[in-house]
Coordinates of C-alpha atoms in Angstrom, one line a residue:
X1 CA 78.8 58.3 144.6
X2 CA 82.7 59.3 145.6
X3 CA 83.6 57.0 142.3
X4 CA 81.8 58.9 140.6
X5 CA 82.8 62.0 141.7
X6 CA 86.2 60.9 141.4
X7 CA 86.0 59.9 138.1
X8 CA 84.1 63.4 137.1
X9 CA 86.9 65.0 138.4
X10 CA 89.8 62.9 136.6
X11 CA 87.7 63.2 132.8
X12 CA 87.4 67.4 133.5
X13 CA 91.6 67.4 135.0
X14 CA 91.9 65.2 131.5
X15 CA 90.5 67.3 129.2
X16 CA 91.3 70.3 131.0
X17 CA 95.3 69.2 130.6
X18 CA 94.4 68.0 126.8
X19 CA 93.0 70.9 126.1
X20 CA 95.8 73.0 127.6
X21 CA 97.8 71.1 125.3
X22 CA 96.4 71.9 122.5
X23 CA 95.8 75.7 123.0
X24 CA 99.4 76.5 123.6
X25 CA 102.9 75.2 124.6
X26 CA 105.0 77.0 127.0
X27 CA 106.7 79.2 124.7
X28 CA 103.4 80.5 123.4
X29 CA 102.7 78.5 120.0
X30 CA 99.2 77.1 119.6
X31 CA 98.6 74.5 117.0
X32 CA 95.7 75.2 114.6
X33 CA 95.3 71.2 113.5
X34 CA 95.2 68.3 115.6
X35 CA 96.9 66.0 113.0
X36 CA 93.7 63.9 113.3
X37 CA 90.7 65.9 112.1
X38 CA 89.7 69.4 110.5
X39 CA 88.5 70.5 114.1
X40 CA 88.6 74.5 114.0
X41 CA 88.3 74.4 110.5
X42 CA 84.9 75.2 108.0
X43 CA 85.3 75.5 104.0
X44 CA 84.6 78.7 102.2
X45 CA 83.4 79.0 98.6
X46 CA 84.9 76.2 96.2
X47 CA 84.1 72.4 96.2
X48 CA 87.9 70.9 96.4
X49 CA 88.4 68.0 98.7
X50 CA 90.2 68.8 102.2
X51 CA 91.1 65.2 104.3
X52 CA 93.5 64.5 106.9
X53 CA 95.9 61.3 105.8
X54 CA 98.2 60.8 108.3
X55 CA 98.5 63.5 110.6
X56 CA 98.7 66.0 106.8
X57 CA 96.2 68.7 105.9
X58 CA 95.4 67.0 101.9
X59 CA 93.7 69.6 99.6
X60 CA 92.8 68.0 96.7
X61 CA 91.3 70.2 93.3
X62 CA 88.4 69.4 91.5
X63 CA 87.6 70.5 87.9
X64 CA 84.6 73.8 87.3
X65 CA 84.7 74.8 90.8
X66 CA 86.6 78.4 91.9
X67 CA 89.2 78.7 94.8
X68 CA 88.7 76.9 97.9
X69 CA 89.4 78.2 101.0
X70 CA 89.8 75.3 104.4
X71 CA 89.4 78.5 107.0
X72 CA 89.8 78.9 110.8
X73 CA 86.5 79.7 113.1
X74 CA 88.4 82.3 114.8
X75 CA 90.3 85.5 113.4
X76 CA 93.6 86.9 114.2
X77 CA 95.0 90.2 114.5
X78 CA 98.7 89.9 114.9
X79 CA 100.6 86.8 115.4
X80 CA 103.7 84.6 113.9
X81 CA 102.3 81.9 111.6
X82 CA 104.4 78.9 110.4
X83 CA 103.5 75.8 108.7
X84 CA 105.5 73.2 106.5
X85 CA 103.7 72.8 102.8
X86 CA 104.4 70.6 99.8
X87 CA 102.3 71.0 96.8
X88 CA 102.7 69.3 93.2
X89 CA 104.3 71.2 90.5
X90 CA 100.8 71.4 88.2
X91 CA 99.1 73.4 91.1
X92 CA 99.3 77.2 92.6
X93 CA 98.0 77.7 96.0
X94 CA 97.9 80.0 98.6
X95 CA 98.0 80.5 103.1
X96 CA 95.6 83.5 103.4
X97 CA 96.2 85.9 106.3
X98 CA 94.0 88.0 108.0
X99 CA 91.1 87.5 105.8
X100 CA 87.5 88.2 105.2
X101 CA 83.9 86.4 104.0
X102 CA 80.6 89.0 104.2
X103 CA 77.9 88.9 102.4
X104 CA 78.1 92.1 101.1
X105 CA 81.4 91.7 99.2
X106 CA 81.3 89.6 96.4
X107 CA 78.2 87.3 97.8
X108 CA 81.2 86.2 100.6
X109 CA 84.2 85.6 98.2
X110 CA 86.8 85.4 100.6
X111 CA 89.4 88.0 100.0
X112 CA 92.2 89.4 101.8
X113 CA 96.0 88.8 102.1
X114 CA 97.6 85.6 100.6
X115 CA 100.9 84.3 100.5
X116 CA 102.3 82.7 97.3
X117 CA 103.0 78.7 97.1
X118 CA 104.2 78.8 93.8
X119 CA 106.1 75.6 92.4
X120 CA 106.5 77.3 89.2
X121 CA 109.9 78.5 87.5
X122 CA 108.0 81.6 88.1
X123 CA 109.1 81.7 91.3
X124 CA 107.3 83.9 93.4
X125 CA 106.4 81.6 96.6
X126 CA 106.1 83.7 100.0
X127 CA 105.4 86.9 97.5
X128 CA 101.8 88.8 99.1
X129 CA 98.7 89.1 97.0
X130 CA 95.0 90.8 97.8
X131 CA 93.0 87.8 97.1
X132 CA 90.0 89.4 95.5
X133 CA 90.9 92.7 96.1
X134 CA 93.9 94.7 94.7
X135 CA 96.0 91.9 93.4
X136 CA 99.6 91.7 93.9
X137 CA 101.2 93.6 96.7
X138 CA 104.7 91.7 96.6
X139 CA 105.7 89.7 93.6
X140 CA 108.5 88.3 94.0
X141 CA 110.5 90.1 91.0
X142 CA 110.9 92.7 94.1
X143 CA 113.2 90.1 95.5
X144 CA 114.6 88.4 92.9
X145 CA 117.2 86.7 95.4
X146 CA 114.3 84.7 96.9
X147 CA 113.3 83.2 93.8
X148 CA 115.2 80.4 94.6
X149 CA 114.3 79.5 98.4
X150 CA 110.6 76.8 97.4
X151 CA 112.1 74.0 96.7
X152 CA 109.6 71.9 94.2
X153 CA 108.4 68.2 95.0
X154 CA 109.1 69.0 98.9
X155 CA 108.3 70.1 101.8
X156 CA 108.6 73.8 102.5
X157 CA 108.8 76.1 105.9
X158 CA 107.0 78.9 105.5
X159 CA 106.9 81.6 108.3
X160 CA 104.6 84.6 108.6
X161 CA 104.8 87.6 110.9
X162 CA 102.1 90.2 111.1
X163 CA 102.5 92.7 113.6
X164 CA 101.0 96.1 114.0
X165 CA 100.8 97.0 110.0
X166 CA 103.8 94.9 108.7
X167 CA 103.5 91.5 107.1
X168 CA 106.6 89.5 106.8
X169 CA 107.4 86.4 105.1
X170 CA 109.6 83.8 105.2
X171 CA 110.5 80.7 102.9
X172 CA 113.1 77.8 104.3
X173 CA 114.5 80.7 106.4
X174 CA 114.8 83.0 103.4
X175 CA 113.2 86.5 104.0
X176 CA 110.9 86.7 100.5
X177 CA 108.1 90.0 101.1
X178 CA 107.8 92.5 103.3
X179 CA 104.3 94.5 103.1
X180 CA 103.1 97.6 105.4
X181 CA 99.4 98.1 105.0
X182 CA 96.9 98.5 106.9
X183 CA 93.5 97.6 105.0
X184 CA 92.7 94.7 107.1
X185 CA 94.0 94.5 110.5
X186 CA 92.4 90.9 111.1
X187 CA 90.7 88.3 109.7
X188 CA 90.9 84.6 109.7
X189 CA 93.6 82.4 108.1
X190 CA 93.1 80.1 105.1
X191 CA 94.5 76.9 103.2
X192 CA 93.8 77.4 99.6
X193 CA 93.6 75.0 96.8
X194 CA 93.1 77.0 93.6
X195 CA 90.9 76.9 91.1
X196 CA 92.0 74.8 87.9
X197 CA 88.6 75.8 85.7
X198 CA 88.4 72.8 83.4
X199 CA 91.4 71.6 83.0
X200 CA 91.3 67.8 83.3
X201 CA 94.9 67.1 83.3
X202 CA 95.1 69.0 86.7
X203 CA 92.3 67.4 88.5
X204 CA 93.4 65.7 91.3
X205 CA 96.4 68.0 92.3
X206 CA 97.1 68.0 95.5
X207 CA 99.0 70.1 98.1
X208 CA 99.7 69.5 101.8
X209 CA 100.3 71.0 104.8
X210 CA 101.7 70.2 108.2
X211 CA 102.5 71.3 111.8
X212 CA 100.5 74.1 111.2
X213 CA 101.2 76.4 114.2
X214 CA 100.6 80.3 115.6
X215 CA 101.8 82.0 118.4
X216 CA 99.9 85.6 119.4
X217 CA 101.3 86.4 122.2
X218 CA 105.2 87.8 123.0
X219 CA 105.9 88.7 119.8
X220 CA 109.1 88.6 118.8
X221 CA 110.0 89.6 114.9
X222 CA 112.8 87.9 113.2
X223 CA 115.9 90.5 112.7
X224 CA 115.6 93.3 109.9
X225 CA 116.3 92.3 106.4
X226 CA 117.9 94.2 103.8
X227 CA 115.3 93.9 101.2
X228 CA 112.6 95.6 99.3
X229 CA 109.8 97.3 101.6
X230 CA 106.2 97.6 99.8
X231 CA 105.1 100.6 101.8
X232 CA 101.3 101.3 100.9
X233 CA 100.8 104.0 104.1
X234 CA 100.7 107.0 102.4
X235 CA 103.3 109.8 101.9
X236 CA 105.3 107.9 104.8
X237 CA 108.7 106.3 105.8
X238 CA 108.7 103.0 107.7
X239 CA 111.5 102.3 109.8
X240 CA 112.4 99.6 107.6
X241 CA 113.0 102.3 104.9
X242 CA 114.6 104.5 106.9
X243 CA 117.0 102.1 107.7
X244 CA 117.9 101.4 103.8
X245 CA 118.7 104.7 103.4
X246 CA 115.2 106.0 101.2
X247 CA 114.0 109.6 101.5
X248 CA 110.7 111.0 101.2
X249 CA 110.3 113.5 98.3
X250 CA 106.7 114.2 99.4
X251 CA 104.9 114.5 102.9
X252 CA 101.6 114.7 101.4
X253 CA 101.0 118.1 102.2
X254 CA 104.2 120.6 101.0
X255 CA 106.3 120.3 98.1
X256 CA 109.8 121.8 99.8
X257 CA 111.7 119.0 97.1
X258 CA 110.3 120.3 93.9
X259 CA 110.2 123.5 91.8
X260 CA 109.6 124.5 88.4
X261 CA 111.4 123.3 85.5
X262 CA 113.9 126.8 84.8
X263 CA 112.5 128.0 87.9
X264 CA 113.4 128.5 91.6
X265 CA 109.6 128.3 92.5
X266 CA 107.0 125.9 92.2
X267 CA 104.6 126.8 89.6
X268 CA 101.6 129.1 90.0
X269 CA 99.3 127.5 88.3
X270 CA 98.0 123.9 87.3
X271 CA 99.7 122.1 90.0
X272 CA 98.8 121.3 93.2
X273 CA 100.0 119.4 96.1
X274 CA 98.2 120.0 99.8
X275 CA 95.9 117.2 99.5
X276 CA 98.2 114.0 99.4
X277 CA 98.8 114.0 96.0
X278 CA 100.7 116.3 93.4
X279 CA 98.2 116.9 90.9
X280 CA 98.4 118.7 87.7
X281 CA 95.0 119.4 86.2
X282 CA 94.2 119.2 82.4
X283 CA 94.6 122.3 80.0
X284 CA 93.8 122.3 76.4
X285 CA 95.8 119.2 76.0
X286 CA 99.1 120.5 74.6
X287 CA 102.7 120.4 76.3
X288 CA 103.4 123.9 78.3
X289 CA 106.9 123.4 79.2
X290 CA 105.0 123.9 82.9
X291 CA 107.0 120.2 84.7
X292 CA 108.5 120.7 88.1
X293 CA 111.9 118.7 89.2
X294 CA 113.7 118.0 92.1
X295 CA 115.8 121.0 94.0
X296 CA 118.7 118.6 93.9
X297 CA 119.9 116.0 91.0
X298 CA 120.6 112.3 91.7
X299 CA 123.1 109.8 90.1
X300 CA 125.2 108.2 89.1
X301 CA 123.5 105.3 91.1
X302 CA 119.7 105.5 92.8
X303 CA 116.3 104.0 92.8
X304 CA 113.5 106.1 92.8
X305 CA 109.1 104.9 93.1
X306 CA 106.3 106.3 92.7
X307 CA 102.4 105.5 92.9
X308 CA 100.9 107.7 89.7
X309 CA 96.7 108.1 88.4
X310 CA 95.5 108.4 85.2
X311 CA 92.3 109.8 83.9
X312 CA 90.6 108.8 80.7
X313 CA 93.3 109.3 77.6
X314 CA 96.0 111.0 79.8
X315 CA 99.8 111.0 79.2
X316 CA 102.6 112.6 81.4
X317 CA 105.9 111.3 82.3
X318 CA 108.9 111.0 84.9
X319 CA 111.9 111.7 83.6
X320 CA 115.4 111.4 85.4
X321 CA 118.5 112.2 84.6
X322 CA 117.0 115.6 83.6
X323 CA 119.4 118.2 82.4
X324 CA 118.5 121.9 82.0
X325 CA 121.2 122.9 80.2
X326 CA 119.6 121.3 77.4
X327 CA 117.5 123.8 75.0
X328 CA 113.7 122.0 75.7
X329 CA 112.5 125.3 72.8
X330 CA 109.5 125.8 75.5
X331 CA 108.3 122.2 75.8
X332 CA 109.1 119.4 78.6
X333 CA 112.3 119.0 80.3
X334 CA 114.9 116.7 78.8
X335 CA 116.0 113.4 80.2
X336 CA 114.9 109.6 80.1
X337 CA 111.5 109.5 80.2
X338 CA 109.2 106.5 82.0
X339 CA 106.7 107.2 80.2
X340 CA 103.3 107.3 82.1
X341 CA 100.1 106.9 79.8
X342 CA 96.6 106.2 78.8
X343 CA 97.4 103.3 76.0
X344 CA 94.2 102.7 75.3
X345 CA 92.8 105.8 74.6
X346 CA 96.1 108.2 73.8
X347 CA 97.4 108.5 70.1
X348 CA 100.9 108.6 71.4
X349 CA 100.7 105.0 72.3
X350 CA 100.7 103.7 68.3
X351 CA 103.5 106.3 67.5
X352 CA 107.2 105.7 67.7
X353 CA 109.0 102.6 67.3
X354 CA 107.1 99.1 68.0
X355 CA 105.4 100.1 70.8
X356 CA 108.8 102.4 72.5
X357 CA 106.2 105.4 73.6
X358 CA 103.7 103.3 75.3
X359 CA 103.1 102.9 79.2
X360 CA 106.5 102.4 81.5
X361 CA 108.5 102.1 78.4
X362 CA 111.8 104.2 78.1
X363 CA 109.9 106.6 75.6
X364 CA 110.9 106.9 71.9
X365 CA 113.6 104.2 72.7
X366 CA 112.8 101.1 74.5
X367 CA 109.3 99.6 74.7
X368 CA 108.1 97.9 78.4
X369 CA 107.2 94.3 77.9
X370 CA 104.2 94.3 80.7
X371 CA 102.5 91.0 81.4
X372 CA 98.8 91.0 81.0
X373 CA 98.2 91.6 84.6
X374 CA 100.4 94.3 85.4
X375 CA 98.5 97.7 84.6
X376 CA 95.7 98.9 86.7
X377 CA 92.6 99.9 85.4
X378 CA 92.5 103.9 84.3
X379 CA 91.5 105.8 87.8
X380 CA 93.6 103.2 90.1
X381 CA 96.8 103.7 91.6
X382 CA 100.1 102.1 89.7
X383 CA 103.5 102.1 90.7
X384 CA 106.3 102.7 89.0
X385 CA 110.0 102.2 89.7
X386 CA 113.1 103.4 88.2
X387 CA 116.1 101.6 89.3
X388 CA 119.7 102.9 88.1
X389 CA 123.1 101.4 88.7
X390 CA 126.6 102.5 88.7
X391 CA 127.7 100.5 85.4
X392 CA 124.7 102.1 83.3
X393 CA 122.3 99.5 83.7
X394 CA 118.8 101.0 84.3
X395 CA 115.4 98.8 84.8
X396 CA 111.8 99.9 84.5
X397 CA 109.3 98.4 86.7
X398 CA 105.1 98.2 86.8
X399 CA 103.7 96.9 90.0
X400 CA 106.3 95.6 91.2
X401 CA 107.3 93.6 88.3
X402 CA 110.1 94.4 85.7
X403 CA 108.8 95.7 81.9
X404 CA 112.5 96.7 80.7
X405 CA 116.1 96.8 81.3
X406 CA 119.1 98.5 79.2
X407 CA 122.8 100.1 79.7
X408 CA 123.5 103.6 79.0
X409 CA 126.0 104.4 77.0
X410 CA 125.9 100.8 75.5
X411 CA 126.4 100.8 71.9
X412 CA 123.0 99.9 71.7
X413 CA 121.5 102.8 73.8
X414 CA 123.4 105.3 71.0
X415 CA 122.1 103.1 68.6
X416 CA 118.7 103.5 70.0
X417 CA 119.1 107.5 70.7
X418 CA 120.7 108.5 66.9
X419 CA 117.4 107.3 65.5
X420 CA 114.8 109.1 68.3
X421 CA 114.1 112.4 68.5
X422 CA 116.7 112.7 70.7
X423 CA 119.7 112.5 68.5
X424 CA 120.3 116.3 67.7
X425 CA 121.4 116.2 71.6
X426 CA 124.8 115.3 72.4
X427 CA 125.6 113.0 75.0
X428 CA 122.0 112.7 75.8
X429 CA 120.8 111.2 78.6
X430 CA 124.7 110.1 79.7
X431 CA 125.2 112.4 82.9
X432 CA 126.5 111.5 85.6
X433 CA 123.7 113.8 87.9
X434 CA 120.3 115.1 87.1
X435 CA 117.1 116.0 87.9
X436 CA 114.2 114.2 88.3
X437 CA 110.8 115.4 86.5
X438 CA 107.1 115.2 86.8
X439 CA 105.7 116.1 83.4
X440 CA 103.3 118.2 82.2
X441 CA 101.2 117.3 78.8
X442 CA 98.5 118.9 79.4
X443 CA 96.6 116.4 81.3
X444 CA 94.6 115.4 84.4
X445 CA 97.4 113.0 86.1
X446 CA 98.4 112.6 90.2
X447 CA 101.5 111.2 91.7
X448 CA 102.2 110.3 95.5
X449 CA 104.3 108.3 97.6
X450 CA 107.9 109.7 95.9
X451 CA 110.5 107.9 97.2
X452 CA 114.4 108.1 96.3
X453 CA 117.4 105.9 97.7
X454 CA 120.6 107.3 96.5
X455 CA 122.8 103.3 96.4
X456 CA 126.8 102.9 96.9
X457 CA 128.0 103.0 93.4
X458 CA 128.8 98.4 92.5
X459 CA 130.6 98.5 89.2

């Protein structure tokens, strides 16, 4: 009876020490696989294969079945994720983060924050998308620097801190994304193998992971970096952003930085702004000369976003480098126009110059090459971005990625301006300072989140 009592008590003091093992180490990091089995682990919606061969997570795709998901059976809140992945250059695949499967959404598509493995010349690996949700959050054309950190054909770090509402990521040490939102606050983490639809010559892609680790617990978050901050809280300033030197333009509830085009005041009528959005409501559809810009001008270097709605067959504009010395003859401010616009459904688009008047293009002069999946349906929020340097060269961005780029005062750009409507102005669009402009046209159109950062000029 004492033998077996004994050798009760040595099996429990076994497992109990195994088990302390494998929950965490002693400075805090738990590891989510064994390296033996997919204990902890269930698979969510698609049919690929997941195995363990030799102590590596192996996700294999399979042809005509959708994304797979190898999930955890517990959720996390905040915590420091890293993992080592290798994938083959034919496949795309993903590490969700804090994600979601109910039966109400989508018949329990999982959805929720992924970051990027993308072995592509793309490269946008450790950029953040909404899996199923909102689409990309952080591509990677944000951060153009990181482009460069996957390395294809081997084995990658990737590192993952969510804390509180920011998500920060991490590729071979490189800091790639850096997301505050707080949609989902936790949720389970995922290994995804994508879907390849039909394609047979994919079929059988594979991509790996190892040493698959999270730590929850004394939190520490790697030291600031100095790059782009997606900031979907609204009307706000993370410290991140304070620290890069942007400035709010609107609190969501007053309008102290604007005023009326000609005017000291903000306009009487039309506009509005007390309800987290500056809104101008529709008239009878004609230009009223009724725009507000900023109380003070910016240049010669800035970047300035903001988040802008459409309805149905709108058109507006924000214009920069606004000068009011400039006879308008009663219509909208003058300056370089991103122009913001209903393409579908507004004649505007199929005027101009192949395509130079349509949405986020520099209007009547450039056109915005936007990839298929950059414009948000009519009624959703898009972001634009204007980004201006010292030596003239000015890019256009569309969530987050980048539709245009050109040089004022290039001999191109006068090329460009003596055949717009434009060209009776002298020295348009050239100044060193101006205003920047929310336009009227006479349509239903909101704006938020208005965000400047006035940049050292680098010529």
């Amino acid at each position: 009876m004492k033998r077996i009592k004994y050798g009760v008590a040595l099996f429990f003091l076994a497992a109990s020490l195994n088990g302390a093992v494998a929950q965490k180490t002693k400075d805090g990091w738990q590891m989510l696989f064994n390296g033996k089995d997919l204990t902890g682990w269930k698979q969510l919606n698609g049919k690929a294969k997941y195995e363990v061969k030799d102590g590596v997570i192996v996700g294999t795709s399979t042809v005509n079945t959708p994304n797979s998901f190898l999930t955890t059976e517990k959720n996390y809140g905040d915590f420091i994720l890293e993992t080592d992945v290798m994938v083959d250059n034919q496949l795309n695949s993903g590490i969700q983060i804090r994600s979601l499967s109910k039966p109400d959404y989508m018949d329990g598509r999982v959805h929720g924050y992924q970051v990027e493995i993308d072995p592509s010349s793309r490269g946008w690996a450790g950029g953040i998308y909404d899996e199923a949700r909102r689409g990309w959050l952080y591509p990677v054309d944000l951060n153009p620097d990181a482009k460069t950190a996957f390395k294809p054909g081997q084995w990658n770090k990737y590192r993952i801190e969510a804390i509180g509402n920011s998500i920060r990521t991490f590729v071979n040490g490189v800091p790639v994304a850096h997301v505050i939102d707080d949609m989902t606050p936790e949720g389970f983490i995922s290994l995804q193998v994508h879907g390849i639809g039909n394609d047979a010559k994919k079929e059988g892609t594979q991509v790996r992971w190892k040493n698959v680790r999270i730590k929850t617990t004394d939190l520490q978050p790697s030291p600031p970096a100095n790059i782009r901050v997606v900031n979907n809280l609204l009307n706000t300033l993370s410290d991140a952003e304070k620290a890069q030197g942007w400035e709010l333009l609107y609190d969501g509830k007053t309008a102290a930085h604007w005023r009326g085009y000609n005017s000291t005041e903000f306009p009487p009528k039309r506009w509005s702004y007390n309800d987290g959005t500056i809104t101008v409501s529709k008239s009878d559809g004609s230009e009223t000369g009724n725009d507000i810009v900023t109380r003070e001008k910016f240049g010669p270097a800035f970047e300035f976003q903001f988040d802008f709605k459409l309805t149905e067959g709108a058109n507006s504009g924000v214009k920069y480098f606004v000068n009011e010395e400039l006879n308008s003859k009663g219509k909208s401010g003058l300056g370089l126009e991103y122009q913001v616009l209903d393409d579908e459904r507004h004649p505007d688009a199929k005027m101009g110059v192949v395509g130079n008047r349509t949405l986020s293009s520099l209007y009547d002069l450039i056109p915005a090459e936007k990839p298929g999946n950059a414009v948000k349906k009519i009624g959703e929020w898009n972001n634009g971005r204007i980004v201006v340097q010292a030596d003239g060269t000015v890019e256009h961005f569309l969530n987050g990625q980048k539709v245009l780029e050109y040089k004022r005062g290039s001999a191109i750009y006068k090329a460009l301006v003596a055949r717009s409507k434009y060209k009776d102005f002298q020295g348009f669009g050239l100044a060193e300072q101006g205003n920047l402009l929310l336009q009227d046209h006479g349509d239903n159109v909101s704006y938020r989140n208005l965000k400047v950062k006035r940049m050292n000029p680098k010529i």
